[in-house]
Amino acid sequence: MALIGLGIDRLSITPAAVGPIKAMVRSLDRGALIDVMTPWLADPRAPLRDVLTGWASEHSVELA
């Protein structure tokens, strides 16, 4: 999810990860995530993983 928020639009993943990643991408508002990534990266007080997990939960993003 962090890579997508940074603007990466091509991922190389193992076949076993296709299902969970596909579900996450389909449930994600990419534009909204990109908009919030810059402020998060500028303020490193909170671990990015925790911030992303909280944002995903608030926005009904499917995380495996």
mmCIF file of N, CA and C in Angstrom:
data_model
loop_
_atom_site.group_PDB
_atom_site.id
_atom_site.type_symbol
_atom_site.label_atom_id
_atom_site.label_comp_id
_atom_site.label_asym_id
_atom_site.label_seq_id
_atom_site.Cartn_x
_atom_site.Cartn_y
_atom_site.Cartn_z
ATOM 1 N N MET A 1 0.829 -1.190 0.000
ATOM 2 C CA MET A 1 0.000 0.000 0.000
ATOM 3 C C MET A 1 0.874 1.255 0.000
ATOM 4 N N ALA A 2 1.980 1.218 0.727
ATOM 5 C CA ALA A 2 2.873 2.378 0.769
ATOM 6 C C ALA A 2 3.444 2.670 -0.616
ATOM 7 N N LEU A 3 3.801 1.629 -1.346
ATOM 8 C CA LEU A 3 4.357 1.836 -2.687
ATOM 9 C C LEU A 3 3.327 2.475 -3.607
ATOM 10 N N ILE A 4 2.094 2.059 -3.509
ATOM 11 C CA ILE A 4 1.028 2.657 -4.317
ATOM 12 C C ILE A 4 0.839 4.116 -3.925
ATOM 13 N N GLY A 5 0.912 4.401 -2.638
ATOM 14 C CA GLY A 5 0.797 5.777 -2.165
ATOM 15 C C GLY A 5 1.927 6.673 -2.620
ATOM 16 N N LEU A 6 3.055 6.062 -2.942
ATOM 17 C CA LEU A 6 4.192 6.823 -3.468
ATOM 18 C C LEU A 6 4.123 6.994 -4.979
ATOM 19 N N GLY A 7 3.095 6.429 -5.603
ATOM 20 C CA GLY A 7 2.913 6.587 -7.041
ATOM 21 C C GLY A 7 3.383 5.417 -7.877
ATOM 22 N N ILE A 8 3.850 4.369 -7.243
ATOM 23 C CA ILE A 8 4.275 3.187 -7.984
ATOM 24 C C ILE A 8 3.025 2.522 -8.557
ATOM 25 N N ASP A 9 3.029 2.233 -9.848
ATOM 26 C CA ASP A 9 1.844 1.618 -10.438
ATOM 27 C C ASP A 9 2.119 0.250 -11.054
ATOM 28 N N ARG A 10 3.322 -0.268 -10.874
ATOM 29 C CA ARG A 10 3.640 -1.617 -11.340
ATOM 30 C C ARG A 10 4.352 -2.355 -10.220
ATOM 31 N N LEU A 11 3.815 -3.520 -9.891
ATOM 32 C CA LEU A 11 4.377 -4.312 -8.814
ATOM 33 C C LEU A 11 4.722 -5.703 -9.331
ATOM 34 N N SER A 12 5.771 -6.267 -8.820
ATOM 35 C CA SER A 12 6.135 -7.642 -9.118
ATOM 36 C C SER A 12 5.932 -8.437 -7.840
ATOM 37 N N ILE A 13 5.035 -9.420 -7.910
ATOM 38 C CA ILE A 13 4.697 -10.187 -6.717
ATOM 39 C C ILE A 13 4.660 -11.671 -7.047
ATOM 40 N N THR A 14 4.716 -12.485 -6.013
ATOM 41 C CA THR A 14 4.626 -13.928 -6.201
ATOM 42 C C THR A 14 3.179 -14.302 -6.523
ATOM 43 N N PRO A 15 2.981 -15.409 -7.230
ATOM 44 C CA PRO A 15 1.608 -15.830 -7.556
ATOM 45 C C PRO A 15 0.713 -15.983 -6.328
ATOM 46 N N ALA A 16 1.264 -16.431 -5.221
ATOM 47 C CA ALA A 16 0.464 -16.610 -4.010
ATOM 48 C C ALA A 16 -0.056 -15.279 -3.456
ATOM 49 N N ALA A 17 0.607 -14.179 -3.762
ATOM 50 C CA ALA A 17 0.212 -12.876 -3.239
ATOM 51 C C ALA A 17 -0.783 -12.146 -4.128
ATOM 52 N N VAL A 18 -1.040 -12.676 -5.319
ATOM 53 C CA VAL A 18 -1.905 -11.972 -6.264
ATOM 54 C C VAL A 18 -3.289 -11.705 -5.671
ATOM 55 N N GLY A 19 -3.915 -12.684 -5.075
ATOM 56 C CA GLY A 19 -5.270 -12.511 -4.534
ATOM 57 C C GLY A 19 -5.360 -11.422 -3.483
ATOM 58 N N PRO A 20 -4.545 -11.503 -2.415
ATOM 59 C CA PRO A 20 -4.622 -10.464 -1.385
ATOM 60 C C PRO A 20 -4.245 -9.071 -1.890
ATOM 61 N N ILE A 21 -3.239 -8.991 -2.739
ATOM 62 C CA ILE A 21 -2.830 -7.676 -3.265
ATOM 63 C C ILE A 21 -3.924 -7.108 -4.165
ATOM 64 N N LYS A 22 -4.514 -7.960 -4.994
ATOM 65 C CA LYS A 22 -5.593 -7.525 -5.881
ATOM 66 C C LYS A 22 -6.773 -6.994 -5.068
ATOM 67 N N ALA A 23 -7.130 -7.690 -3.998
ATOM 68 C CA ALA A 23 -8.230 -7.240 -3.147
ATOM 69 C C ALA A 23 -7.908 -5.892 -2.512
ATOM 70 N N MET A 24 -6.663 -5.725 -2.049
ATOM 71 C CA MET A 24 -6.265 -4.460 -1.437
ATOM 72 C C MET A 24 -6.328 -3.328 -2.457
ATOM 73 N N VAL A 25 -5.784 -3.556 -3.649
ATOM 74 C CA VAL A 25 -5.760 -2.512 -4.677
ATOM 75 C C VAL A 25 -7.172 -2.123 -5.084
ATOM 76 N N ARG A 26 -8.042 -3.090 -5.225
ATOM 77 C CA ARG A 26 -9.422 -2.790 -5.634
ATOM 78 C C ARG A 26 -10.203 -2.023 -4.563
ATOM 79 N N SER A 27 -9.845 -2.198 -3.317
ATOM 80 C CA SER A 27 -10.570 -1.512 -2.246
ATOM 81 C C SER A 27 -9.936 -0.169 -1.878
ATOM 82 N N LEU A 28 -8.871 0.191 -2.552
ATOM 83 C CA LEU A 28 -8.078 1.372 -2.217
ATOM 84 C C LEU A 28 -8.424 2.557 -3.107
ATOM 85 N N ASP A 29 -8.560 3.732 -2.506
ATOM 86 C CA ASP A 29 -8.696 4.979 -3.262
ATOM 87 C C ASP A 29 -7.279 5.526 -3.425
ATOM 88 N N ARG A 30 -6.665 5.213 -4.549
ATOM 89 C CA ARG A 30 -5.255 5.549 -4.801
ATOM 90 C C ARG A 30 -5.010 7.051 -4.685
ATOM 91 N N GLY A 31 -5.881 7.850 -5.254
ATOM 92 C CA GLY A 31 -5.715 9.300 -5.217
ATOM 93 C C GLY A 31 -5.721 9.853 -3.801
ATOM 94 N N ALA A 32 -6.639 9.343 -2.985
ATOM 95 C CA ALA A 32 -6.712 9.794 -1.592
ATOM 96 C C ALA A 32 -5.457 9.402 -0.833
ATOM 97 N N LEU A 33 -4.960 8.204 -1.099
ATOM 98 C CA LEU A 33 -3.742 7.762 -0.414
ATOM 99 C C LEU A 33 -2.541 8.595 -0.844
ATOM 100 N N ILE A 34 -2.409 8.862 -2.113
ATOM 101 C CA ILE A 34 -1.293 9.684 -2.607
ATOM 102 C C ILE A 34 -1.333 11.071 -1.958
ATOM 103 N N ASP A 35 -2.527 11.619 -1.801
ATOM 104 C CA ASP A 35 -2.668 12.951 -1.195
ATOM 105 C C ASP A 35 -2.163 13.009 0.245
ATOM 106 N N VAL A 36 -2.333 11.927 0.999
ATOM 107 C CA VAL A 36 -1.924 11.962 2.404
ATOM 108 C C VAL A 36 -0.498 11.476 2.633
ATOM 109 N N MET A 37 0.102 10.838 1.654
ATOM 110 C CA MET A 37 1.451 10.291 1.843
ATOM 111 C C MET A 37 2.504 11.374 2.068
ATOM 112 N N THR A 38 2.442 12.473 1.350
ATOM 113 C CA THR A 38 3.463 13.519 1.485
ATOM 114 C C THR A 38 3.538 14.068 2.908
ATOM 115 N N PRO A 39 2.413 14.451 3.517
ATOM 116 C CA PRO A 39 2.499 14.927 4.902
ATOM 117 C C PRO A 39 3.009 13.843 5.865
ATOM 118 N N TRP A 40 2.612 12.601 5.650
ATOM 119 C CA TRP A 40 3.086 11.518 6.513
ATOM 120 C C TRP A 40 4.594 11.359 6.417
ATOM 121 N N LEU A 41 5.118 11.449 5.221
ATOM 122 C CA LEU A 41 6.561 11.286 5.029
ATOM 123 C C LEU A 41 7.330 12.482 5.577
ATOM 124 N N ALA A 42 6.710 13.648 5.572
ATOM 125 C CA ALA A 42 7.365 14.853 6.080
ATOM 126 C C ALA A 42 7.413 14.881 7.607
ATOM 127 N N ASP A 43 6.539 14.125 8.259
ATOM 128 C CA ASP A 43 6.469 14.113 9.722
ATOM 129 C C ASP A 43 6.686 12.683 10.219
ATOM 130 N N PRO A 44 7.940 12.300 10.441
ATOM 131 C CA PRO A 44 8.242 10.906 10.776
ATOM 132 C C PRO A 44 8.058 10.531 12.249
ATOM 133 N N ARG A 45 7.249 11.265 12.992
ATOM 134 C CA ARG A 45 7.082 10.961 14.420
ATOM 135 C C ARG A 45 6.391 9.619 14.653
ATOM 136 N N ALA A 46 5.456 9.260 13.793
ATOM 137 C CA ALA A 46 4.747 7.992 13.954
ATOM 138 C C ALA A 46 5.262 6.989 12.919
ATOM 139 N N PRO A 47 5.369 5.718 13.297
ATOM 140 C CA PRO A 47 5.798 4.708 12.321
ATOM 141 C C PRO A 47 4.810 4.653 11.149
ATOM 142 N N LEU A 48 5.333 4.687 9.941
ATOM 143 C CA LEU A 48 4.488 4.719 8.744
ATOM 144 C C LEU A 48 3.570 3.506 8.672
ATOM 145 N N ARG A 49 4.044 2.354 9.089
ATOM 146 C CA ARG A 49 3.196 1.151 9.059
ATOM 147 C C ARG A 49 1.943 1.364 9.907
ATOM 148 N N ASP A 50 2.102 1.945 11.084
ATOM 149 C CA ASP A 50 0.951 2.188 11.957
ATOM 150 C C ASP A 50 -0.008 3.200 11.338
ATOM 151 N N VAL A 51 0.547 4.244 10.742
ATOM 152 C CA VAL A 51 -0.273 5.280 10.106
ATOM 153 C C VAL A 51 -1.058 4.678 8.939
ATOM 154 N N LEU A 52 -0.383 3.881 8.115
ATOM 155 C CA LEU A 52 -1.045 3.254 6.970
ATOM 156 C C LEU A 52 -2.126 2.269 7.415
ATOM 157 N N THR A 53 -1.848 1.497 8.436
ATOM 158 C CA THR A 53 -2.825 0.531 8.935
ATOM 159 C C THR A 53 -4.067 1.244 9.454
ATOM 160 N N GLY A 54 -3.875 2.324 10.186
ATOM 161 C CA GLY A 54 -5.007 3.100 10.683
ATOM 162 C C GLY A 54 -5.817 3.714 9.560
ATOM 163 N N TRP A 55 -5.122 4.269 8.558
ATOM 164 C CA TRP A 55 -5.801 4.872 7.413
ATOM 165 C C TRP A 55 -6.589 3.806 6.652
ATOM 166 N N ALA A 56 -5.987 2.639 6.464
ATOM 167 C CA ALA A 56 -6.660 1.547 5.759
ATOM 168 C C ALA A 56 -7.931 1.136 6.496
ATOM 169 N N SER A 57 -7.848 1.054 7.806
ATOM 170 C CA SER A 57 -9.007 0.676 8.600
ATOM 171 C C SER A 57 -10.132 1.715 8.472
ATOM 172 N N GLU A 58 -9.771 2.988 8.519
ATOM 173 C CA GLU A 58 -10.753 4.076 8.407
ATOM 174 C C GLU A 58 -11.391 4.138 7.034
ATOM 175 N N HIS A 59 -10.694 3.657 5.998
ATOM 176 C CA HIS A 59 -11.172 3.753 4.617
ATOM 177 C C HIS A 59 -11.571 2.398 4.031
ATOM 178 N N SER A 60 -11.784 1.409 4.892
ATOM 179 C CA SER A 60 -12.256 0.077 4.486
ATOM 180 C C SER A 60 -11.389 -0.567 3.414
ATOM 181 N N VAL A 61 -10.084 -0.414 3.560
ATOM 182 C CA VAL A 61 -9.145 -1.067 2.638
ATOM 183 C C VAL A 61 -8.906 -2.481 3.137
ATOM 184 N N GLU A 62 -9.009 -3.451 2.241
ATOM 185 C CA GLU A 62 -8.794 -4.845 2.610
ATOM 186 C C GLU A 62 -7.318 -5.126 2.777
ATOM 187 N N LEU A 63 -6.927 -5.490 3.983
ATOM 188 C CA LEU A 63 -5.551 -5.891 4.254
ATOM 189 C C LEU A 63 -5.565 -7.355 4.654
ATOM 190 N N ALA A 64 -4.677 -8.126 4.052
ATOM 191 C CA ALA A 64 -4.625 -9.570 4.354
ATOM 192 C C ALA A 64 -3.927 -9.819 5.656
#
